[in-house]
Coordinates of C-alpha atoms and ligand atoms in Angstrom, one line a residue:
M1 CA 5.5 93.7 92.1
K2 CA 2.0 96.0 91.9
T3 CA 3.1 99.3 89.7
P4 CA 2.9 102.7 91.8
E5 CA -0.6 103.4 89.8
I6 CA -2.1 100.3 90.9
L7 CA -1.2 100.8 94.3
D8 CA -2.7 104.4 94.1
R9 CA -5.6 103.3 92.8
E10 CA -6.4 100.5 95.5
A11 CA -5.7 102.8 98.1
R12 CA -8.0 105.2 96.4
E13 CA -10.8 102.3 96.5
I14 CA -10.2 101.6 100.2
L15 CA -10.1 105.2 101.3
K16 CA -14.1 105.2 100.1
T17 CA -14.7 102.2 102.7
I18 CA -13.0 103.6 105.6
P19 CA -15.8 104.8 107.9
E20 CA -15.3 108.0 109.6
N21 CA -14.4 106.8 113.2
P22 CA -13.0 103.3 112.7
T23 CA -13.6 101.2 115.5
A24 CA -10.1 99.4 116.7
K25 CA -11.1 96.3 115.0
E26 CA -11.9 98.1 111.9
R27 CA -8.7 99.8 111.7
A28 CA -6.7 96.7 112.1
A29 CA -8.5 95.0 109.4
I30 CA -7.4 98.2 107.0
P31 CA -4.6 96.5 104.8
H32 CA -1.1 97.9 105.1
Q33 CA 0.0 100.1 101.9
D34 CA 3.2 98.9 100.1
M35 CA 5.8 101.3 99.3
P36 CA 5.7 102.2 95.6
Q37 CA 9.0 101.4 93.9
Q38 CA 10.6 101.7 90.5
D39 CA 10.5 98.6 88.7
P40 CA 13.7 96.7 89.2
G41 CA 14.7 96.1 86.0
E42 CA 14.5 99.5 85.1
R43 CA 16.2 101.0 88.2
I44 CA 19.4 99.3 87.9
H45 CA 20.2 101.4 85.1
N46 CA 19.7 104.7 86.7
M47 CA 20.7 106.1 90.4
S48 CA 17.1 107.7 91.2
E49 CA 15.2 106.7 94.2
V50 CA 13.9 103.4 94.3
A51 CA 11.2 104.0 96.7
L52 CA 8.9 106.6 95.3
G53 CA 7.2 107.5 98.6
Y54 CA 3.3 107.3 99.3
T55 CA 1.0 109.3 97.5
E56 CA -1.7 111.1 99.4
S57 CA -4.2 108.4 99.3
E58 CA -1.7 105.7 100.6
A59 CA -0.8 107.8 103.6
L60 CA -4.1 108.3 104.4
V61 CA -5.2 104.6 104.1
E62 CA -1.9 103.8 106.0
A63 CA -2.4 106.4 108.6
S64 CA -5.8 105.3 109.5
R65 CA -4.3 101.7 110.8
C66 CA -2.8 103.3 113.7
L67 CA -5.0 102.3 116.9
Q68 CA -3.8 105.6 118.5
C69 CA -2.6 103.6 121.7
K70 CA -2.8 105.6 125.1
N71 CA 0.5 104.1 125.9
K72 CA 2.2 104.9 122.9
P73 CA 4.4 101.7 122.7
C74 CA 6.1 102.8 119.3
V75 CA 7.3 106.4 120.8
A76 CA 9.4 104.1 123.4
G77 CA 11.1 102.7 120.3
C78 CA 12.1 105.7 118.6
P79 CA 15.6 107.0 119.9
V80 CA 14.3 110.5 119.7
G81 CA 10.9 110.2 121.1
I82 CA 8.9 111.5 118.3
D83 CA 5.2 111.6 119.5
I84 CA 4.0 109.1 116.4
P85 CA 0.2 108.8 117.6
R86 CA 0.2 112.6 117.5
F87 CA 1.7 113.2 114.0
I88 CA -0.4 110.3 112.4
N89 CA -3.4 111.5 114.0
S90 CA -2.6 115.0 112.0
I91 CA -2.4 113.1 108.9
T92 CA -5.9 110.9 109.1
K93 CA -7.0 115.1 109.6
K94 CA -4.9 116.0 106.2
D95 CA -3.1 118.5 108.8
Y96 CA 0.3 117.9 107.2
S97 CA 1.8 121.3 108.7
G98 CA 0.4 120.1 111.9
A99 CA 2.0 116.6 111.3
M100 CA 5.5 118.1 110.5
S101 CA 5.3 120.3 113.5
V102 CA 4.8 117.4 115.8
I103 CA 7.5 115.6 114.3
Q104 CA 9.8 118.6 114.4
E105 CA 9.5 118.7 118.0
S106 CA 12.1 115.7 118.3
S107 CA 13.9 115.6 115.2
L108 CA 15.6 117.7 112.9
L109 CA 15.9 115.5 109.7
P110 CA 12.6 113.6 109.0
A111 CA 12.6 113.5 105.4
I112 CA 16.1 111.6 106.0
C113 CA 15.1 109.6 109.4
G114 CA 12.2 108.7 107.1
R115 CA 14.1 107.2 104.5
V116 CA 16.9 105.6 106.2
C117 CA 15.9 104.8 109.7
P118 CA 15.7 100.9 110.8
Q119 CA 12.4 101.3 111.6
E120 CA 11.6 97.7 112.0
N121 CA 13.9 97.2 114.8
Q122 CA 12.9 100.6 116.5
C123 CA 9.3 102.5 116.6
Q124 CA 7.7 100.0 114.4
K125 CA 9.0 97.0 116.5
F126 CA 6.9 98.0 119.1
C127 CA 3.7 98.7 117.0
T128 CA 0.5 97.1 118.7
V129 CA -1.1 96.4 114.9
G130 CA 2.1 94.6 114.1
K131 CA 1.8 92.6 117.4
M132 CA -1.9 91.9 116.7
H133 CA -0.6 90.4 113.4
K134 CA 2.3 88.9 114.7
N135 CA 4.4 90.3 112.2
V136 CA 6.5 93.3 112.3
D137 CA 5.9 93.9 108.3
E138 CA 2.2 94.6 109.4
A139 CA 3.0 97.3 111.7
V140 CA 2.0 100.8 111.0
A141 CA 4.5 102.3 108.6
I142 CA 5.8 105.0 110.8
G143 CA 8.9 105.6 108.6
R144 CA 6.9 106.1 105.5
L145 CA 4.5 108.5 107.1
E146 CA 7.2 110.3 108.3
R147 CA 9.0 110.7 105.0
F148 CA 5.4 111.2 103.3
V149 CA 4.8 114.5 105.7
A150 CA 8.5 115.6 105.3
D151 CA 8.1 115.7 101.4
H152 CA 4.7 116.9 101.3
E153 CA 5.9 119.8 103.5
K154 CA 9.7 120.3 101.8
D155 CA 8.7 123.7 100.8
N156 CA 6.9 125.1 103.7
V157 CA 9.4 124.8 106.6
K158 CA 10.1 128.1 108.4
L159 CA 13.5 128.5 110.1
P160 CA 13.9 128.2 113.6
E161 CA 14.5 131.5 115.7
I162 CA 17.7 132.6 116.5
A163 CA 18.2 134.1 119.9
P164 CA 20.3 137.6 120.2
E165 CA 24.3 137.0 119.6
T166 CA 26.0 135.9 122.5
G167 CA 29.4 136.5 121.3
K168 CA 30.4 132.9 122.6
K169 CA 31.9 130.6 119.7
V170 CA 31.4 126.9 119.1
A171 CA 33.9 124.5 116.8
V172 CA 31.8 121.6 115.0
V173 CA 34.1 119.0 113.7
G174 CA 32.6 117.0 111.0
S175 CA 29.2 117.6 109.2
G176 CA 27.3 114.4 109.6
P177 CA 24.0 114.3 111.1
A178 CA 25.2 114.3 114.7
S179 CA 27.3 117.7 114.1
M180 CA 24.3 119.0 111.7
A181 CA 21.9 118.6 114.9
C182 CA 24.4 119.9 117.3
A183 CA 25.0 123.2 115.1
A184 CA 21.5 123.6 114.7
D185 CA 20.6 123.8 118.4
V186 CA 23.9 125.9 119.6
R187 CA 23.1 128.2 116.8
R188 CA 19.3 128.7 117.9
M189 CA 20.6 130.1 121.2
G190 CA 22.8 132.5 119.6
H191 CA 26.6 131.0 119.9
S192 CA 28.1 131.5 116.7
V193 CA 29.2 128.3 114.8
T194 CA 31.7 127.3 112.3
V195 CA 31.5 123.4 111.1
F196 CA 34.9 122.1 110.3
E197 CA 34.8 119.4 107.3
A198 CA 37.7 117.4 106.5
L199 CA 36.0 116.7 102.7
H200 CA 35.3 119.2 100.0
K201 CA 31.3 118.2 100.8
M202 CA 29.4 118.5 103.6
G203 CA 26.7 115.9 105.3
G204 CA 28.9 113.0 106.4
V205 CA 27.9 109.5 105.3
L206 CA 24.8 110.9 104.1
S207 CA 26.6 112.5 101.0
Y208 CA 29.4 110.2 100.6
G209 CA 28.1 106.7 101.8
I210 CA 24.3 106.3 101.7
P211 CA 23.9 106.1 97.7
E212 CA 21.9 108.6 95.6
F213 CA 19.3 105.6 95.1
R214 CA 18.4 105.2 98.8
L215 CA 18.5 108.9 99.8
P216 CA 18.7 111.9 97.2
K217 CA 21.7 114.2 97.7
S218 CA 19.4 116.9 96.9
L219 CA 17.3 116.6 100.3
V220 CA 20.9 116.6 102.4
E221 CA 21.6 119.6 100.5
K222 CA 18.5 121.4 101.4
E223 CA 18.8 120.5 105.2
L224 CA 22.5 121.9 104.9
S225 CA 21.4 125.1 103.2
K226 CA 18.9 125.8 106.0
L227 CA 21.8 125.6 108.4
E228 CA 23.3 128.3 106.3
A229 CA 20.6 130.3 106.4
M230 CA 20.6 130.3 110.2
G231 CA 24.1 131.5 110.0
I232 CA 26.1 128.5 110.6
D233 CA 29.7 128.8 108.8
F234 CA 31.0 126.0 107.0
E235 CA 34.7 125.4 106.4
R236 CA 35.5 122.5 103.6
N237 CA 38.5 120.8 103.4
V238 CA 39.7 121.5 106.9
L239 CA 41.0 118.2 108.6
V240 CA 41.1 119.0 112.3
G241 CA 44.1 117.0 114.2
R242 CA 46.2 118.3 110.8
T243 CA 45.0 121.3 109.6
R244 CA 44.4 122.8 113.3
T245 CA 44.5 120.8 116.5
I246 CA 41.4 121.0 118.7
K247 CA 43.7 122.8 121.2
E248 CA 44.6 125.3 118.5
L249 CA 40.8 125.9 118.0
M250 CA 40.3 126.6 121.5
E251 CA 43.5 128.3 122.6
E252 CA 44.8 130.1 119.2
D253 CA 41.2 130.6 117.4
G254 CA 39.2 131.2 120.6
Y255 CA 36.5 128.8 120.5
D256 CA 34.5 128.3 123.7
A257 CA 33.5 125.1 123.1
V258 CA 34.3 122.1 120.7
F259 CA 31.9 119.4 119.5
V260 CA 33.4 116.2 117.7
G261 CA 31.4 114.2 115.1
T262 CA 33.8 112.8 113.2
G263 CA 32.1 109.2 112.8
A264 CA 33.3 106.1 112.2
G265 CA 35.3 106.2 108.6
L266 CA 38.4 104.2 108.8
P267 CA 37.5 101.0 106.9
K268 CA 38.5 97.6 108.3
F269 CA 39.7 94.8 106.2
M270 CA 39.7 91.0 106.5
N271 CA 43.7 90.8 106.8
I272 CA 44.0 87.8 104.3
P273 CA 46.0 87.6 101.5
G274 CA 45.6 89.6 98.0
E275 CA 43.9 92.4 100.0
N276 CA 46.6 94.7 98.3
L277 CA 45.6 93.7 94.7
I278 CA 44.3 96.3 92.1
S279 CA 40.5 96.1 91.7
V280 CA 40.1 95.5 95.9
F281 CA 38.3 98.5 97.4
S282 CA 36.9 99.3 100.4
A283 CA 33.4 99.8 100.3
N284 CA 34.1 103.4 101.4
E285 CA 36.4 104.3 99.0
Y286 CA 33.9 102.8 96.1
L287 CA 30.8 104.7 97.3
T288 CA 32.5 107.7 97.8
R289 CA 33.8 107.9 94.2
S290 CA 30.2 107.1 93.1
N291 CA 28.4 109.3 95.5
L292 CA 30.6 112.2 96.1
M293 CA 32.4 112.3 93.1
K294 CA 29.5 111.1 90.8
A295 CA 32.0 108.4 88.8
Y296 CA 28.5 107.4 87.7
D297 CA 28.3 110.3 85.4
T298 CA 31.0 109.3 83.4
E299 CA 31.1 112.6 80.9
H300 CA 31.2 114.8 84.0
A301 CA 32.7 112.3 86.8
L302 CA 35.7 113.9 88.9
T303 CA 36.9 110.4 89.4
P304 CA 37.2 107.6 87.2
Y305 CA 35.6 104.4 88.3
F306 CA 36.8 100.6 87.8
H307 CA 35.0 98.8 85.2
S308 CA 34.0 95.7 86.9
H309 CA 32.3 92.8 85.3
R310 CA 32.5 90.1 88.3
V311 CA 32.0 91.6 91.8
A312 CA 32.3 90.0 95.0
V313 CA 31.5 92.3 98.1
F314 CA 32.6 90.8 101.3
G315 CA 29.9 91.6 104.2
G316 CA 26.3 91.2 105.1
G317 CA 25.4 94.9 106.5
N318 CA 23.7 97.9 104.9
V319 CA 27.2 99.2 103.8
A320 CA 27.6 95.9 101.8
M321 CA 24.1 95.9 100.2
D322 CA 24.8 99.8 99.1
A323 CA 28.2 98.6 97.7
A324 CA 26.4 95.7 95.9
R325 CA 23.9 97.8 94.4
T326 CA 26.1 100.3 93.2
A327 CA 28.4 97.9 91.4
L328 CA 25.1 96.7 89.7
R329 CA 24.3 100.2 88.8
L330 CA 27.7 100.7 87.8
G331 CA 27.3 98.2 84.9
A332 CA 28.8 94.7 86.7
E333 CA 27.3 91.7 85.2
T334 CA 27.6 89.4 88.2
V335 CA 27.3 90.6 92.1
D336 CA 27.9 88.2 94.7
I337 CA 27.2 89.4 98.5
V338 CA 29.9 87.1 100.1
Y339 CA 28.6 86.6 104.0
R340 CA 29.9 84.2 106.3
R341 CA 26.6 83.8 108.3
T342 CA 23.0 83.0 106.7
R343 CA 20.6 85.7 105.6
D344 CA 18.5 85.4 109.2
E345 CA 21.8 87.0 110.7
M346 CA 22.5 89.6 108.1
P347 CA 23.0 92.9 109.8
A348 CA 21.6 94.8 106.9
R349 CA 17.9 96.2 107.0
K350 CA 15.6 93.2 105.5
E351 CA 14.1 95.9 102.7
E352 CA 17.9 96.4 101.7
V353 CA 18.6 92.4 101.4
E354 CA 14.9 92.2 99.7
H355 CA 15.9 95.2 97.0
A356 CA 19.3 93.7 96.3
I357 CA 18.0 90.4 95.5
E358 CA 15.2 92.1 93.3
E359 CA 17.6 93.8 91.5
G360 CA 19.9 90.8 90.5
C361 CA 22.5 90.8 93.3
N362 CA 23.3 87.0 94.5
L363 CA 23.6 86.2 98.1
K364 CA 26.4 83.6 99.1
T365 CA 25.6 82.6 102.7
L366 CA 27.7 80.5 104.6
S367 CA 30.8 81.5 102.6
Q368 CA 33.8 82.7 104.0
P369 CA 36.6 84.6 102.0
V370 CA 39.9 83.2 102.8
E371 CA 42.1 84.5 99.9
I372 CA 42.1 86.8 97.0
I373 CA 44.3 85.8 94.0
G374 CA 45.4 88.0 91.8
D375 CA 46.5 88.0 87.8
E376 CA 50.3 88.5 86.3
N377 CA 49.0 91.9 86.4
G378 CA 48.5 92.2 90.3
A379 CA 45.0 92.6 89.8
V380 CA 42.0 90.8 91.1
K381 CA 41.4 87.2 89.4
G382 CA 39.3 85.3 91.7
V383 CA 38.6 84.6 95.5
V384 CA 39.2 81.2 97.4
I385 CA 36.0 80.8 99.6
R386 CA 35.7 78.4 102.4
R387 CA 32.0 76.9 103.2
C388 CA 30.8 77.4 106.7
E389 CA 28.2 76.0 109.2
L390 CA 26.5 77.7 111.8
G391 CA 27.9 76.9 115.4
E392 CA 26.9 78.2 119.0
P393 CA 25.5 81.7 119.5
D394 CA 28.5 84.3 119.9
A395 CA 28.4 87.5 122.2
S396 CA 26.0 89.3 119.7
G397 CA 23.6 86.7 120.2
R398 CA 23.9 85.6 116.5
R399 CA 24.9 81.9 115.8
S400 CA 28.4 82.2 115.0
P401 CA 29.9 80.8 111.4
V402 CA 32.1 77.7 111.7
E403 CA 34.6 77.0 109.2
I404 CA 34.3 73.5 107.2
P405 CA 37.5 72.2 106.8
G406 CA 38.9 71.3 103.0
S407 CA 35.8 72.6 101.6
D408 CA 37.5 75.5 99.8
Y409 CA 36.8 76.3 96.2
T410 CA 37.5 79.3 94.3
V411 CA 35.2 81.8 91.8
D412 CA 36.6 83.9 89.3
Y413 CA 36.0 87.7 89.9
D414 CA 37.6 90.8 88.7
T415 CA 36.6 93.2 91.6
V416 CA 36.3 92.9 95.4
I417 CA 34.6 95.2 97.9
V418 CA 35.5 94.8 101.4
A419 CA 32.5 96.0 103.4
I420 CA 32.7 94.2 106.6
G421 CA 32.8 97.4 108.9
N422 CA 34.6 100.7 109.9
A423 CA 36.4 102.1 112.8
S424 CA 36.9 105.7 114.0
N425 CA 39.7 107.5 112.6
P426 CA 42.9 107.8 115.0
L427 CA 44.0 111.3 113.6
I428 CA 42.3 113.4 116.8
K429 CA 43.1 111.0 119.4
K430 CA 46.6 111.0 118.2
T431 CA 46.6 114.8 118.3
T432 CA 44.6 115.5 121.2
P433 CA 45.8 112.7 124.2
E434 CA 43.6 114.8 126.8
I435 CA 40.4 113.0 125.0
E436 CA 40.2 109.6 126.6
T437 CA 39.1 106.7 124.3
N438 CA 38.3 103.0 124.7
R439 CA 39.9 100.1 123.2
R440 CA 38.1 100.2 119.8
G441 CA 39.3 104.0 119.5
N442 CA 35.7 105.5 120.3
F443 CA 35.4 108.7 123.0
I444 CA 34.5 108.0 126.0
V445 CA 31.9 110.8 127.1
D446 CA 29.5 111.6 130.1
E447 CA 26.1 109.9 129.3
N448 CA 24.3 112.6 130.4
T449 CA 26.4 115.5 128.6
N450 CA 28.4 113.8 125.9
E451 CA 31.3 115.7 127.4
T452 CA 34.6 114.0 126.8
S453 CA 37.3 113.9 129.2
M454 CA 38.7 117.3 128.1
K455 CA 36.9 120.3 129.3
G456 CA 34.8 121.9 127.2
V457 CA 35.4 119.3 124.2
F458 CA 32.2 117.2 123.7
A459 CA 31.2 114.4 120.9
G460 CA 28.6 112.4 119.5
G461 CA 27.3 110.3 116.8
D462 CA 29.7 107.2 115.6
I463 CA 32.7 108.7 116.9
V464 CA 31.5 107.7 120.6
L465 CA 28.9 104.6 119.4
G466 CA 31.0 103.3 116.8
A467 CA 29.2 102.6 113.6
A468 CA 25.6 103.0 114.7
T469 CA 22.9 104.8 112.8
V470 CA 21.5 108.6 111.6
I471 CA 18.7 109.0 114.3
L472 CA 21.1 108.0 116.7
A473 CA 23.9 110.1 115.7
M474 CA 21.3 113.3 115.5
G475 CA 19.7 112.4 119.3
Q476 CA 23.6 112.5 120.1
G477 CA 24.0 115.7 118.6
R478 CA 21.3 117.2 120.3
K479 CA 22.1 116.0 123.7
A480 CA 25.5 117.6 123.3
A481 CA 23.8 120.8 122.1
A482 CA 22.1 121.4 125.4
A483 CA 25.0 120.3 127.4
I484 CA 27.3 122.7 125.4
N485 CA 24.2 125.7 125.5
A486 CA 24.3 124.9 129.7
Y487 CA 28.2 124.7 129.5
L488 CA 28.3 128.6 127.8
E489 CA 25.7 129.9 129.9
G490 CA 27.9 129.0 133.0
K491 CA 30.9 131.0 131.1
R492 CA 28.9 134.0 130.6
Ligands
FAD501 P1 29.4 110.5 109.7 O1 28.3 110.8 109.3 O2 30.5 109.3 109.7 O3 30.2 112.0 109.6 C1 31.5 112.4 110.2 C2 32.4 113.6 109.1 O4 33.2 113.9 109.9 C3 32.4 113.1 107.7 O5 31.7 113.6 107.1 C4 34.2 113.2 107.8 O6 34.6 113.3 106.6 C5 34.3 114.1 108.8 N1 35.5 114.1 109.5 C6 36.0 113.0 109.9 N2 37.2 113.4 110.3 C7 37.5 114.6 110.3 C8 38.5 115.5 110.9 N3 39.5 114.9 111.9 N4 38.3 116.7 110.4 C9 37.3 117.3 110.2 N5 36.0 116.5 109.6 C10 36.4 115.2 109.7 N6 22.5 104.4 108.9 C11 21.0 104.7 109.1 O7 20.5 104.9 110.0 N7 20.6 103.9 108.1 C12 20.9 103.4 106.7 O8 20.6 103.0 106.0 C13 22.4 103.3 107.1 N8 23.3 103.4 105.9 C14 24.6 103.3 105.8 C15 25.3 103.0 104.6 C16 26.4 103.2 104.6 C17 27.4 103.1 103.4 C18 27.4 103.8 105.7 C19 28.7 104.0 105.7 C20 26.8 103.9 106.8 C21 25.1 103.8 107.1 N9 24.5 104.2 108.2 C22 23.2 104.1 108.1 C23 25.1 104.5 109.4 C24 24.9 106.1 109.4 O9 25.1 106.9 108.3 C25 25.7 106.8 110.4 O10 25.7 105.8 111.7 C26 26.0 108.3 110.6 O11 25.8 109.0 109.3 C27 26.7 108.6 112.0 O12 26.5 110.2 111.7 P2 28.0 111.0 112.5 O13 27.4 112.5 112.7 O14 28.3 110.2 113.7 O15 29.2 110.8 111.3
SF4_502 FE1 10.6 105.6 113.5 FE2 13.0 106.6 112.9 FE3 10.8 108.2 112.8 FE4 11.7 107.7 115.2 S1 12.9 108.9 113.9 S2 9.6 107.7 114.2 S3 12.7 105.7 114.7 S4 11.6 106.5 111.7
SF4_503 FE1 0.0 103.7 116.5 FE2 1.1 101.4 116.5 FE3 2.2 103.7 117.9 FE4 -0.2 102.3 118.1 S1 1.9 101.5 118.7 S2 0.1 104.5 118.4 S3 -0.9 101.7 116.6 S4 1.8 103.6 115.5

């Protein structure tokens, strides 16, 4: 792995060779710029961000690779339709504030999405340069460029103008990316907005789920402070459905409309013997202790954490990678990621899997945990694993795992982290039966307005989509905000 210094030096040399107006052929021959990152040996001993971000030279070289395609195939791959060639063109002219303005026409959280968007399956998947090289890894690094612009302009962001006060009140339930986007767009129209969050910290998964080493919490706090500066009120430790119901918010507290962005925070379990043993955690609990309560900062931590030596993480998605990499940083000697298919079928981002392996996590693929074994104190002692092979593709299009009879073996562990997915929390559904849900408990909404079956109540993000992505949640929040603004206009 090249050091950040070498990568920057190489970029500066390449810059000198790029002609003023390169032809398409010359652009396509410019080498793709790797992301500078912390050395794996060092980074497992700290919580700081792994990917360090492009330097200006690296960003200028990478931006020069863009062909400025007239048909903009990359834009069709971005769920919020950022005008990608236009912002990249501004980078090549070193007009970074212009680039930021273009991004902000469509996205409210570029510093966050530039870091965590699964770009290789979205904008970059459709990039012509990647197609020319027949390799999506060679696509223009749109996400990294977006992050570069957002980081470069972090102190130059102007707050949006707020229309004169309308006297209308909107309650936003939950404070993840769907709610943050919705709150901002509703407030811009002059409506009063209060965000109710069950936890003591705002930000949803951005704060409690995604670890500091992938998404620094200072960035999330900065975005939240912008919302506060726009006049949005934050009410912490309010569990809607328990503290106040949606009906009470509307009928007694005078809210004219409600947006529900409560996410998918209910961890799923495997339902295998031994899941109730001490030192079996859901990934949610494990990550929340570390992220939200800073368990890794042993001197100041608000919560203790379990000192693990041998950890098994069940699952193959981003959440599993985050939990495994957190366990390493919290001092575990061995971390095995136990997954029933192969590496090719893992739903986690390729980059996250690579980072986990670089850091020393072991992939135990084609492996199905069938039982967790306890010791005399009721704590985890090991896991019985059954070998699998790949069968026919299932509904998701991925080849399904088929267990091999008689192949069970036991591995010693002292900690198990279950990261096999999350469902929606049933509390609001239970206390507000007027809101229709599907069999998975997700809210059913009108696809154009995101309004639920209860008049004046809108919803978006993971509570509608099931566990999805930050950018999709943000897009849903904005769509719902437009509909709420129109709804309130009609109520005047
Ligand atoms: P959330 O972010 O889940 O926020 C919901 C908020 O509502 C929470 O703060 C919750 O406490 C609050 N809440 C719930 N019920 C109530 C209630 N009754 N009253 C008041 N408040 C309530 N996506 C990516 O794009 N890239 C990634 O790399 C990525 N990594 C992830 C890693 C982890 C560990 C996890 C868990 C998810 C990851 N995701 C990733 C998914 C992404 O974070 C979610 O899709 C996104 O955050 C959903 O946003 P949301 O606003 O719908 O809900
Ligand atoms: Fe790509 Fe995500 Fe940025 Fe859209 S928001 S351009 S999908 S990185
Ligand atoms: Fe640039 Fe790729 Fe988009 Fe074409 S598809 S405009 S090369 S980012």
